[in-house]
Short mmCIF file of N, CA and C in Angstrom, two decimals:
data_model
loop_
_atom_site.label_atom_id
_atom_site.label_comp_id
_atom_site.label_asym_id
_atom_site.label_seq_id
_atom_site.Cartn_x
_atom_site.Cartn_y
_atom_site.Cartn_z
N UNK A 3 0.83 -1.17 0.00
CA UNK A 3 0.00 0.00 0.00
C UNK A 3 0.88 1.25 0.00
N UNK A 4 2.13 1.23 0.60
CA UNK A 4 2.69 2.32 0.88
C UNK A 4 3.97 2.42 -0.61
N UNK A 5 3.58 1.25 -1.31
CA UNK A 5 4.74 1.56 -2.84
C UNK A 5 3.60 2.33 -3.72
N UNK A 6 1.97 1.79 -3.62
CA UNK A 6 1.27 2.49 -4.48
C UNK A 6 0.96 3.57 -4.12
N UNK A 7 1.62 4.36 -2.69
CA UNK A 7 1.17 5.88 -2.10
C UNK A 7 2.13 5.95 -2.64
N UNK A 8 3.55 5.82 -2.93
CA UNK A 8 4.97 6.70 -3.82
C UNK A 8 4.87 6.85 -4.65
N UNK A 9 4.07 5.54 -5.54
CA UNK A 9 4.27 5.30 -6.86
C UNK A 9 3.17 6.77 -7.42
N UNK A 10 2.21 7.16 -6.47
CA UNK A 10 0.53 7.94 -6.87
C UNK A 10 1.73 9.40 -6.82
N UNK A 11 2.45 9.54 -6.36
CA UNK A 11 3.00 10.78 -6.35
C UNK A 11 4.23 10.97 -7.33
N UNK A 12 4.55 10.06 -7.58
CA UNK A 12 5.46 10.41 -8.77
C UNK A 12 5.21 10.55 -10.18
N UNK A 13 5.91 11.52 -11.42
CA UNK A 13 5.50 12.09 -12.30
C UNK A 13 5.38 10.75 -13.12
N UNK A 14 6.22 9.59 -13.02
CA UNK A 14 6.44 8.63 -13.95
C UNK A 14 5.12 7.11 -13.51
N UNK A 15 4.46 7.53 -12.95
CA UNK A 15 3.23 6.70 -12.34
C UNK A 15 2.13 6.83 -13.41
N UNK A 16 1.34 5.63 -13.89
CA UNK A 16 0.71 5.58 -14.59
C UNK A 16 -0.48 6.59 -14.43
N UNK A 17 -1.16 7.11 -15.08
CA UNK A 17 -2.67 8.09 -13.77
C UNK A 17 -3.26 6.74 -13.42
N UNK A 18 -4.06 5.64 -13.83
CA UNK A 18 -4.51 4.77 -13.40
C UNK A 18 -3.97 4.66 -11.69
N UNK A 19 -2.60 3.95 -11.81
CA UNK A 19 -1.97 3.63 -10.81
C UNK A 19 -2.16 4.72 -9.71
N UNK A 20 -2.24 6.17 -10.17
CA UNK A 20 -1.86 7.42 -9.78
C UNK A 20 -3.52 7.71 -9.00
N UNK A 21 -4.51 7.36 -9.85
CA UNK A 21 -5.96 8.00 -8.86
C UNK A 21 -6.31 6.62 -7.87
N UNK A 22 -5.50 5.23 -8.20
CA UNK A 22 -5.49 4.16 -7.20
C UNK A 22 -4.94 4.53 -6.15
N UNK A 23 -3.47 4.82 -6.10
CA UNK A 23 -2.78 5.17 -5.39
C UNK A 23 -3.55 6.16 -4.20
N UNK A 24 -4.35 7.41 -5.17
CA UNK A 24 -4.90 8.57 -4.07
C UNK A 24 -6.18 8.26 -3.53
N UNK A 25 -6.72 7.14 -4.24
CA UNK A 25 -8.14 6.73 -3.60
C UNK A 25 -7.82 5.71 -2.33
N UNK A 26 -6.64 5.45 -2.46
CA UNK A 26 -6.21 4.38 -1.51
C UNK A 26 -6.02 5.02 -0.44
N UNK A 27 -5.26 6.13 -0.67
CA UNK A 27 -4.39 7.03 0.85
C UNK A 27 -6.08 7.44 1.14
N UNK A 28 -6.86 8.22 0.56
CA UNK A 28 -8.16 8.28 1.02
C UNK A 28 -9.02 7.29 2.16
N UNK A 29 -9.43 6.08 1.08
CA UNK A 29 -9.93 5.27 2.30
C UNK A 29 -8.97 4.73 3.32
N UNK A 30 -7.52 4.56 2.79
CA UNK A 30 -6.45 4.71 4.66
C UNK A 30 -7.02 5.89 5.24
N UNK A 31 -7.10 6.94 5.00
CA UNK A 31 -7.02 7.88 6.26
C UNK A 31 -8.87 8.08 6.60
N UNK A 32 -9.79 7.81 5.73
CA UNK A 32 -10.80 7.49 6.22
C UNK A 32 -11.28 6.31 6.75
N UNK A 33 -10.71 5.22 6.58
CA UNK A 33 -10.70 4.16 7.43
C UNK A 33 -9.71 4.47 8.86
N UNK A 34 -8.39 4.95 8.23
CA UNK A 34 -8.19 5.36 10.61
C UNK A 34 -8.79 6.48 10.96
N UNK A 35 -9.44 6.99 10.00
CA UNK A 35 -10.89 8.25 10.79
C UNK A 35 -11.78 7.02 11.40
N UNK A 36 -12.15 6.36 10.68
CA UNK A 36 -13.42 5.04 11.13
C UNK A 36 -12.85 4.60 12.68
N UNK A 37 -10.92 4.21 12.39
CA UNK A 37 -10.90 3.63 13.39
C UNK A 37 -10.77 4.31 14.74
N UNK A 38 -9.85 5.66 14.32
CA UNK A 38 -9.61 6.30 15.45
C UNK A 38 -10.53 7.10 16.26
N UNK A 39 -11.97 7.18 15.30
CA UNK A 39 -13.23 7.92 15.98
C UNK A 39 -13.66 7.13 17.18
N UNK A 40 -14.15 5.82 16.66
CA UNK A 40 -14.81 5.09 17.86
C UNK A 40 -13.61 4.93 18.96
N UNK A 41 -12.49 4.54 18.53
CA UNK A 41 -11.58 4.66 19.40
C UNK A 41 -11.44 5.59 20.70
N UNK A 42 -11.29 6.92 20.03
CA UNK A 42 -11.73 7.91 21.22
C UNK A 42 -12.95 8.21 21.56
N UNK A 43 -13.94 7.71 20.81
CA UNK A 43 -15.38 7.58 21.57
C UNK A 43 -15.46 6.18 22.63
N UNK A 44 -14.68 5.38 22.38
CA UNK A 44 -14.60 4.59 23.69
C UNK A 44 -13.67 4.76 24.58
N UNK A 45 -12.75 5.77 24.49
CA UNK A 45 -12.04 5.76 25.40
C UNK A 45 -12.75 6.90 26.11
N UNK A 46 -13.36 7.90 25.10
CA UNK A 46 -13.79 8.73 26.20
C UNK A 46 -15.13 8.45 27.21
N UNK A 47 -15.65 7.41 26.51
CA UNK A 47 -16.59 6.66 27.29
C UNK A 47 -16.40 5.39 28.67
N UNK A 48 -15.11 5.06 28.00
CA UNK A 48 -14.43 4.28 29.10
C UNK A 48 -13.79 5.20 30.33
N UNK A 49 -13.37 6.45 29.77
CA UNK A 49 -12.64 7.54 31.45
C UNK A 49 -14.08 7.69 32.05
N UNK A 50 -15.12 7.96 31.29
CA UNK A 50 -16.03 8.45 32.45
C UNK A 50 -16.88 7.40 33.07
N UNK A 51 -16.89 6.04 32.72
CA UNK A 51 -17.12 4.54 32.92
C UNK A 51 -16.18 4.56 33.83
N UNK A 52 -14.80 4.86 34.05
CA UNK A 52 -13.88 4.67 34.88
C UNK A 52 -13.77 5.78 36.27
N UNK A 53 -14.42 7.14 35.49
CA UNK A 53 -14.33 8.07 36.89
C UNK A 53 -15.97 7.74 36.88
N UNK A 54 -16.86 7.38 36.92
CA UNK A 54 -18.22 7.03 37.86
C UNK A 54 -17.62 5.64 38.48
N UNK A 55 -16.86 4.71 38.02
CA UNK A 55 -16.29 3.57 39.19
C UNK A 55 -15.81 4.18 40.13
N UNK A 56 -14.87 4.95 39.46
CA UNK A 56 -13.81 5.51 40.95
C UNK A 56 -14.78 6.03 41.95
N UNK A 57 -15.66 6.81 41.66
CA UNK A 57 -16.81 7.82 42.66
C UNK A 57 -17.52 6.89 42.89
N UNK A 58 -18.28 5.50 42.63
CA UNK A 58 -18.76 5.11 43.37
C UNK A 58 -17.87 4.01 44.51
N UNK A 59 -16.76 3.71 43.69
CA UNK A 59 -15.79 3.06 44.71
C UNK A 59 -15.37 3.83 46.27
N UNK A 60 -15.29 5.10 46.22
CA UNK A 60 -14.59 6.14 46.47
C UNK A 60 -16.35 6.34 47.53
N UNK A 61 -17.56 5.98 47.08
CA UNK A 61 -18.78 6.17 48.13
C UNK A 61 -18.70 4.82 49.19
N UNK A 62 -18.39 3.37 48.31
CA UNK A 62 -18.82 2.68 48.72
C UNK A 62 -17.42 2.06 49.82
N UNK A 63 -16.30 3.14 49.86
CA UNK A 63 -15.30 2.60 50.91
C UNK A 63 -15.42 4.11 52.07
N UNK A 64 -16.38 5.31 51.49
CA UNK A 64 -16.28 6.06 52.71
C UNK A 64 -17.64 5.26 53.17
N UNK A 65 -18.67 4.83 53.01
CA UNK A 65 -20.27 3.83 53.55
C UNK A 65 -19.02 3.48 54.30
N UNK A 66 -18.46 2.27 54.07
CA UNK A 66 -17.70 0.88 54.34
C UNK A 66 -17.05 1.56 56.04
N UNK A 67 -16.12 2.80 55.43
CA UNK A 67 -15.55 3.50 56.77
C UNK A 67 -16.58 3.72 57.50
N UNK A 68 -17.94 4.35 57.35
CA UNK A 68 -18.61 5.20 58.35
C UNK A 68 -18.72 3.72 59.33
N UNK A 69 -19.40 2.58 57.87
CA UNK A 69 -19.99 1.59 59.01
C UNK A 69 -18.90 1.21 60.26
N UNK A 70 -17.60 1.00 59.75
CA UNK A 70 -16.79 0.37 60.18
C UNK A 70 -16.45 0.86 61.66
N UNK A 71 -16.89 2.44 61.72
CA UNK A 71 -16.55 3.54 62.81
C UNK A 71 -17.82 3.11 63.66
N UNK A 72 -18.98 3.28 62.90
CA UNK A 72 -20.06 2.84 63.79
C UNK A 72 -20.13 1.17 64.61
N UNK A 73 -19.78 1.00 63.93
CA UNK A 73 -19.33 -0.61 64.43
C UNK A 73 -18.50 -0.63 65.71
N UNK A 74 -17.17 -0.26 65.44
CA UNK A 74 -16.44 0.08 66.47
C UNK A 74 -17.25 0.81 67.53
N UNK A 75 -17.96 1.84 67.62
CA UNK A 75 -18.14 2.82 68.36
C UNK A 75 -19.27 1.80 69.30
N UNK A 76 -20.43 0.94 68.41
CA UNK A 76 -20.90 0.30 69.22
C UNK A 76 -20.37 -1.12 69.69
N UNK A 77 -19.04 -1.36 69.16
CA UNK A 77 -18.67 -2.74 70.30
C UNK A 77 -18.39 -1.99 71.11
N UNK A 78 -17.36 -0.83 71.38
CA UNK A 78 -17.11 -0.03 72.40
C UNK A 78 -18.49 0.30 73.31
N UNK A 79 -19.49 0.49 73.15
CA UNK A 79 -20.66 0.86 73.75
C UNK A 79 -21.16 -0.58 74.17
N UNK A 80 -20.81 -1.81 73.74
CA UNK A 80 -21.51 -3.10 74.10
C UNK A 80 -20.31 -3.49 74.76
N UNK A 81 -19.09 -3.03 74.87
CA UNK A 81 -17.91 -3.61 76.21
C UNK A 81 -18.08 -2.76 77.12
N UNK A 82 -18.63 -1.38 77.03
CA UNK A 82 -18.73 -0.68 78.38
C UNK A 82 -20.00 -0.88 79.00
N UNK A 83 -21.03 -1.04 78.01
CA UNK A 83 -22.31 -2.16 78.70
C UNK A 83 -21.73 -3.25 79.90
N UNK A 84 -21.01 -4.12 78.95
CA UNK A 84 -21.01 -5.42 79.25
C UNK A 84 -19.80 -5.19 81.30
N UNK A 85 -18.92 -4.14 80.63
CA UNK A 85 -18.36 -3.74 81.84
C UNK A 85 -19.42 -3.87 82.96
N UNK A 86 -20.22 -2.72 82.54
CA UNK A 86 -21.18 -2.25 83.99
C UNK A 86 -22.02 -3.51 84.53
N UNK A 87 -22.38 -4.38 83.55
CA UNK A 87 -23.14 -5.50 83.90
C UNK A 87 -22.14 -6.69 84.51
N UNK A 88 -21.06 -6.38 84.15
CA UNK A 88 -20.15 -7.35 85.03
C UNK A 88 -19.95 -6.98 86.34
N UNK A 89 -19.70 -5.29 86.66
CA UNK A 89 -19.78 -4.63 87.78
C UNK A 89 -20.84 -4.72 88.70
N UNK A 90 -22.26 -4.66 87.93
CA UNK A 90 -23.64 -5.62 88.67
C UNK A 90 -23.22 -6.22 89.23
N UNK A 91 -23.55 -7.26 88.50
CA UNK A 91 -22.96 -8.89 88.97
C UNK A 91 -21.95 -8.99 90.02
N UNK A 92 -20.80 -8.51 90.08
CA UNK A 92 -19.88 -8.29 90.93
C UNK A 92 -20.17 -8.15 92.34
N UNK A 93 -21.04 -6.69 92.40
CA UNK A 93 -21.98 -6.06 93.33
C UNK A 93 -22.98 -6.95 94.10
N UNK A 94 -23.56 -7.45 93.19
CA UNK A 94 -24.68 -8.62 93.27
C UNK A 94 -23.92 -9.92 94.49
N UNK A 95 -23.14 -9.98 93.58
CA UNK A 95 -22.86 -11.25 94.47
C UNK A 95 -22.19 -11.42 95.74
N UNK A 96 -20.94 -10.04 95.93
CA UNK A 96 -20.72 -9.49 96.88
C UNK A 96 -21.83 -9.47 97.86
N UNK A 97 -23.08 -8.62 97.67
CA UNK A 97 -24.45 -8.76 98.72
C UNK A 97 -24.81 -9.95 99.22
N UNK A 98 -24.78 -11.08 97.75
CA UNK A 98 -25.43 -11.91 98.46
C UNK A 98 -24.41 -12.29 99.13
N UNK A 99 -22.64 -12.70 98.81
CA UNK A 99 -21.92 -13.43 100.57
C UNK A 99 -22.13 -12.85 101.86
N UNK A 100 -22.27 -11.35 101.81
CA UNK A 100 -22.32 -10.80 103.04
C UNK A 100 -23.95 -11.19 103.48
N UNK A 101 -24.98 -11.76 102.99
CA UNK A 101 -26.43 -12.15 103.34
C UNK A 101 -25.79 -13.46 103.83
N UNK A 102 -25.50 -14.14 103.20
CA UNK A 102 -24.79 -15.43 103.87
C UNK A 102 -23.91 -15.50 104.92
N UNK A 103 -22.89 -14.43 104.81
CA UNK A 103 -22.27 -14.31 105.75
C UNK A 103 -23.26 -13.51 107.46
N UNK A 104 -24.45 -13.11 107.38
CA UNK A 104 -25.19 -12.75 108.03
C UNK A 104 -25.77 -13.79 108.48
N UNK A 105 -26.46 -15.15 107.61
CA UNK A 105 -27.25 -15.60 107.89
C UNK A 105 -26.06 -16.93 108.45
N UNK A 106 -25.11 -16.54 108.35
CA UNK A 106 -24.23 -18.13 109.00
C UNK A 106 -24.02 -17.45 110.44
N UNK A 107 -23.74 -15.95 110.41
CA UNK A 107 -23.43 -15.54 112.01
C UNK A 107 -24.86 -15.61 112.60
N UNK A 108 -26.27 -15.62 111.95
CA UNK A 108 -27.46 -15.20 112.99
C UNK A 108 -27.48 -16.96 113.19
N UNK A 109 -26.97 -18.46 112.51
CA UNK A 109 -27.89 -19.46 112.88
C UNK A 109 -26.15 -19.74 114.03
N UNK A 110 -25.11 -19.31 113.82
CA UNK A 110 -23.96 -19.52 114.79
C UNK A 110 -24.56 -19.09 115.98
N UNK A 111 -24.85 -17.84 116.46
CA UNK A 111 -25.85 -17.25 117.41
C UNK A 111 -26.57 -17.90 117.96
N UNK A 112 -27.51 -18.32 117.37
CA UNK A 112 -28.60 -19.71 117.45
C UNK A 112 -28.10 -20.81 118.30
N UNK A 113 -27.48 -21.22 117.40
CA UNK A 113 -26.63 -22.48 117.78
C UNK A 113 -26.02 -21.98 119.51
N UNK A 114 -25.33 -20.97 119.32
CA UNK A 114 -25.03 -20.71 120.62
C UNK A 114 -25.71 -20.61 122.03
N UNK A 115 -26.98 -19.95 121.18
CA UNK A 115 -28.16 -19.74 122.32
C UNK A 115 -28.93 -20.93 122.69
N UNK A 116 -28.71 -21.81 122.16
CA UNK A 116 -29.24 -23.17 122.42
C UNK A 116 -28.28 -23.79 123.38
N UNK A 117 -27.49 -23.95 122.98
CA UNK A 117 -25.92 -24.51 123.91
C UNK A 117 -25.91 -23.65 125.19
N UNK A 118 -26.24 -22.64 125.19
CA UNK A 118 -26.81 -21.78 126.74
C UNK A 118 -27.59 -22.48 127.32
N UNK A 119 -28.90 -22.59 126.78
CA UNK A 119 -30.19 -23.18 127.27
C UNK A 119 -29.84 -24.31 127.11
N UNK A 120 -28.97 -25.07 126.90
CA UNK A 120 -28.85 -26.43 127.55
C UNK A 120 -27.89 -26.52 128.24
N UNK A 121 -26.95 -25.89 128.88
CA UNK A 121 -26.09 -25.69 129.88
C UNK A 121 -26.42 -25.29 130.68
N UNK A 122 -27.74 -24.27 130.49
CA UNK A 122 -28.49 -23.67 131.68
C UNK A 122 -29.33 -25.24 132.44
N UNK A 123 -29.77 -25.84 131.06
CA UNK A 123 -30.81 -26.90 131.71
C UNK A 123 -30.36 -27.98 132.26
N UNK A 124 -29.30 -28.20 132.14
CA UNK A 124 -27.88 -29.07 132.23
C UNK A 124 -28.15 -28.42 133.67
N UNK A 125 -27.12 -27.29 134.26
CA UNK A 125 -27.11 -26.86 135.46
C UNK A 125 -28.34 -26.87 136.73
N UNK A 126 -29.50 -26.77 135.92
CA UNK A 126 -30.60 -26.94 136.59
C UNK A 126 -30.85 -28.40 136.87
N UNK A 127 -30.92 -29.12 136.28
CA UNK A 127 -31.08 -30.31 136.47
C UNK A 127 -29.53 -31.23 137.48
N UNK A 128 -28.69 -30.36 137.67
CA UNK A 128 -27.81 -30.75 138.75
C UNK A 128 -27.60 -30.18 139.78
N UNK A 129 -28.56 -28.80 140.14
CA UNK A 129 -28.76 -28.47 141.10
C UNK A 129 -30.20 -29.31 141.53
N UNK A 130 -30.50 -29.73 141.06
CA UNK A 130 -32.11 -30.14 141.13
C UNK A 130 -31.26 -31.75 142.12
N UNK A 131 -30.55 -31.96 141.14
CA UNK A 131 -29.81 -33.80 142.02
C UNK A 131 -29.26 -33.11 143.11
N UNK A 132 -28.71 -32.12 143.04
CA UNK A 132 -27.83 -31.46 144.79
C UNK A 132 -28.82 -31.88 145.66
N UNK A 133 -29.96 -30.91 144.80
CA UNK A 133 -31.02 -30.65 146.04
C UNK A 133 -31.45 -32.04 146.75
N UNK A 134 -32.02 -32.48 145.69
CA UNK A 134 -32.78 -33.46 145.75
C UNK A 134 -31.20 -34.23 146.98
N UNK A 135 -30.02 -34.73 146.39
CA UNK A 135 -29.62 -35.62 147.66
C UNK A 135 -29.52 -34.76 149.16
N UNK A 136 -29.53 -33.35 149.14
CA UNK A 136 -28.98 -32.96 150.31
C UNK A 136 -30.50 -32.93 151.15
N UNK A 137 -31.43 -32.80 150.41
CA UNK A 137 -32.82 -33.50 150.84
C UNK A 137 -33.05 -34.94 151.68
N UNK A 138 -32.30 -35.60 150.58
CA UNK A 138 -32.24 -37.12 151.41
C UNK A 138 -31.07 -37.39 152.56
N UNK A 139 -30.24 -36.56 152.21
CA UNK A 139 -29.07 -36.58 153.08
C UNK A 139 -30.02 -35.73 154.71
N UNK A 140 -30.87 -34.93 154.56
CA UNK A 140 -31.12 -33.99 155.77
C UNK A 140 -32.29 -35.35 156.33
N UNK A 141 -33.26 -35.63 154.76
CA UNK A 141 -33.87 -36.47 155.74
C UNK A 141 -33.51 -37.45 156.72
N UNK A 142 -32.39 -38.74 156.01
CA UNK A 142 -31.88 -39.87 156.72
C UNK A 142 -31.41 -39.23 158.28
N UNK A 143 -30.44 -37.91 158.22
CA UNK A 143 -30.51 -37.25 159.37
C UNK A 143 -31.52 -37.11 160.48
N UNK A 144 -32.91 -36.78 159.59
CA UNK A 144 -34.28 -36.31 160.40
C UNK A 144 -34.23 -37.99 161.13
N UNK A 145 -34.46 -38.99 160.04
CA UNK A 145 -34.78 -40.32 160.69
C UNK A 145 -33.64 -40.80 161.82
N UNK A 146 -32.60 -40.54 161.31
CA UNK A 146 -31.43 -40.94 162.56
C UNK A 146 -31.90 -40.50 163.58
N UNK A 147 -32.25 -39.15 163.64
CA UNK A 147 -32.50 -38.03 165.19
C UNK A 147 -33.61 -38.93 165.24
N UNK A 148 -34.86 -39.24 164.88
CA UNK A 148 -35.72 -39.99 165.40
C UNK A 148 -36.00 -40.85 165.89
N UNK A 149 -34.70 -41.88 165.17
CA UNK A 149 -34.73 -43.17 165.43
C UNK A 149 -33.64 -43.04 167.33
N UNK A 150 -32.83 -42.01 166.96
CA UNK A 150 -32.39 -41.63 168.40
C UNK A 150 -33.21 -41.24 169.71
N UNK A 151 -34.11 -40.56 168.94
CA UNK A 151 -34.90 -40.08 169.94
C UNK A 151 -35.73 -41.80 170.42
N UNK A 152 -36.33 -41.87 169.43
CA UNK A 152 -37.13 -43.17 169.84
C UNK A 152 -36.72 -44.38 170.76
N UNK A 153 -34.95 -44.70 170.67
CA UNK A 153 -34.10 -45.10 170.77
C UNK A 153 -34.25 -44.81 172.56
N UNK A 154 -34.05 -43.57 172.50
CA UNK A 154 -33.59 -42.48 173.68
C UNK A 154 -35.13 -42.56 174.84
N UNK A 155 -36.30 -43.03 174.30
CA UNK A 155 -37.63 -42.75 174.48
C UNK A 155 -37.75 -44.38 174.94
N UNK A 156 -36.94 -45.22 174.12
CA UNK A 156 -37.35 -46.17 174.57
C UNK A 156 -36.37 -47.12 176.01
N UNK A 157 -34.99 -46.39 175.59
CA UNK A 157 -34.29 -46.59 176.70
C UNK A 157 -35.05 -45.49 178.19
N UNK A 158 -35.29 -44.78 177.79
CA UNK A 158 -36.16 -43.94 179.47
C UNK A 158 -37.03 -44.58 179.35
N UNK A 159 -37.91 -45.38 178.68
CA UNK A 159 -39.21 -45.85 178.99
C UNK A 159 -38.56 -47.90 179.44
N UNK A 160 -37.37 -48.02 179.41
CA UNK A 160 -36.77 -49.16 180.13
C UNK A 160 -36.54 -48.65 181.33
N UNK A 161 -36.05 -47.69 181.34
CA UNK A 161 -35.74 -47.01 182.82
C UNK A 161 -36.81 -46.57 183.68
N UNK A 162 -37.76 -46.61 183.02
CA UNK A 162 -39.18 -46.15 183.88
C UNK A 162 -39.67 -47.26 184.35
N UNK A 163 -39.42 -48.27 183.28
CA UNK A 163 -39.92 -49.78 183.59
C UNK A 163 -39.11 -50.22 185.05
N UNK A 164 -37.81 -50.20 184.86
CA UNK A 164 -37.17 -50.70 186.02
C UNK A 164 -37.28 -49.41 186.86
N UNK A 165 -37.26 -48.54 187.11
CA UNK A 165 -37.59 -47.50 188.26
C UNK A 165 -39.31 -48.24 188.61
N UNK A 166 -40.18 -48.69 187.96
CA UNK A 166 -41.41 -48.77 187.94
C UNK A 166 -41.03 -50.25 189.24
N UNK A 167 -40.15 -50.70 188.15
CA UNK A 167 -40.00 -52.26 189.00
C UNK A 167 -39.28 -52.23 190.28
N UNK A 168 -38.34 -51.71 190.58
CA UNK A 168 -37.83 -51.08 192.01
C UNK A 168 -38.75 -50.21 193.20
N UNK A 169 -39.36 -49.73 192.24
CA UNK A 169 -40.45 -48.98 193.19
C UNK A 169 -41.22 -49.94 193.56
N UNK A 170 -41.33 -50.59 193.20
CA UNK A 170 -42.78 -51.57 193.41
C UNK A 170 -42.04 -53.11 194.32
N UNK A 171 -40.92 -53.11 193.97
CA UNK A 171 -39.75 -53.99 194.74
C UNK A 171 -39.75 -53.24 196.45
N UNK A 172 -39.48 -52.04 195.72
CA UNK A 172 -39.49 -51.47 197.21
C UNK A 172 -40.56 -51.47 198.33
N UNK A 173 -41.78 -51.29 197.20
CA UNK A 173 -43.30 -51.07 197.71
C UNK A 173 -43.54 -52.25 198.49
N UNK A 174 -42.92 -53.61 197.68
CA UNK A 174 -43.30 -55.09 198.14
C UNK A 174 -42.37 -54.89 199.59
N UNK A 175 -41.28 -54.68 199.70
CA UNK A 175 -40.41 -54.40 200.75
C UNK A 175 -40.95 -53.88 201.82
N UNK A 176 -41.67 -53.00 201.80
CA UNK A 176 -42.29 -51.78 202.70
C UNK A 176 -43.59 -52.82 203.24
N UNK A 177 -43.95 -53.08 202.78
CA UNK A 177 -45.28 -53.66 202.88
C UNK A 177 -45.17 -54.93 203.58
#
């Protein structure tokens, strides 16, 4: 193509060869008009295909950031939750040992006050045996003195007998 563009310009070129030659350079440069038109109609269709990607890329990574901040901001808000509810709990359970620890000193108490009242009843019931032997101990005493006296009552009432019997020895004597 490019011997019949030299050949179209030189004086010694057939004209045949010569209006081939110029009809040729024609449809070349209207065929890379053909090609180079759409060419830059797609490229210029492809930059702005390419800057609406970029701008929506460019929306859909500042979305992506906001979420990403909001996200953060609420795990941060669901660990300082979760803090305070651990601090509850903490609180919570603290109360209840010291309720326990209340309710083990009020039944210790208990326990104690029972162990009174049966040391008390304990003590009572061994003053009760004191009593009770120094009772029997005073009585057997009472009966000894009685049985002395009786003893004592019945030896003067031997002695009355024999004074009775001497007198009457005597009486027989006299008589």
């Amino acid at each position: 193509m490019l011997a019949v563009s030299r050949c179209a310009h030189s004086p010694k070129c057939p004209p045949a060869v010569r209006t081939c030659g110029k009809l040729m350079g024609v449809v070349f440069r209207v065929g890379l008009l053909l090609v180079i038109f759409p060419l830059l109609l797609l490229s210029e269709f492809a930059e702005k295909e390419a800057s609406s990607y970029h701008k929506r890329a460019m929306e859909t990574f500042a979305a992506l950031t906001a979420d990403q901040t909001e996200a953060t901001a609420n795990l941060g808000k669901a660990t300082k939750d979760q803090a305070i509810a651990g601090k509850d709990q903490a609180a919570e359970t603290a109360d209840e040992a010291r309720a326990e620890e209340d309710q083990a000193a009020a039944e210790k108490d208990r326990l104690r006050e029972e162990t009174s009242e049966a040391e008390a009843q304990q003590n009572k019931g061994r003053a009760a045996e004191e009593q009770g032997k120094a009772n029997s101990a005073r009585a057997e005493a009472e009966a000894a003195e009685a049985s002395a006296d009786a003893k004592q009552a019945e030896a003067a009432a031997h002695a009355g007998e024999g004074a009775a019997a001497e007198a009457e020895t005597a009486a027989d004597e006299t008589a």
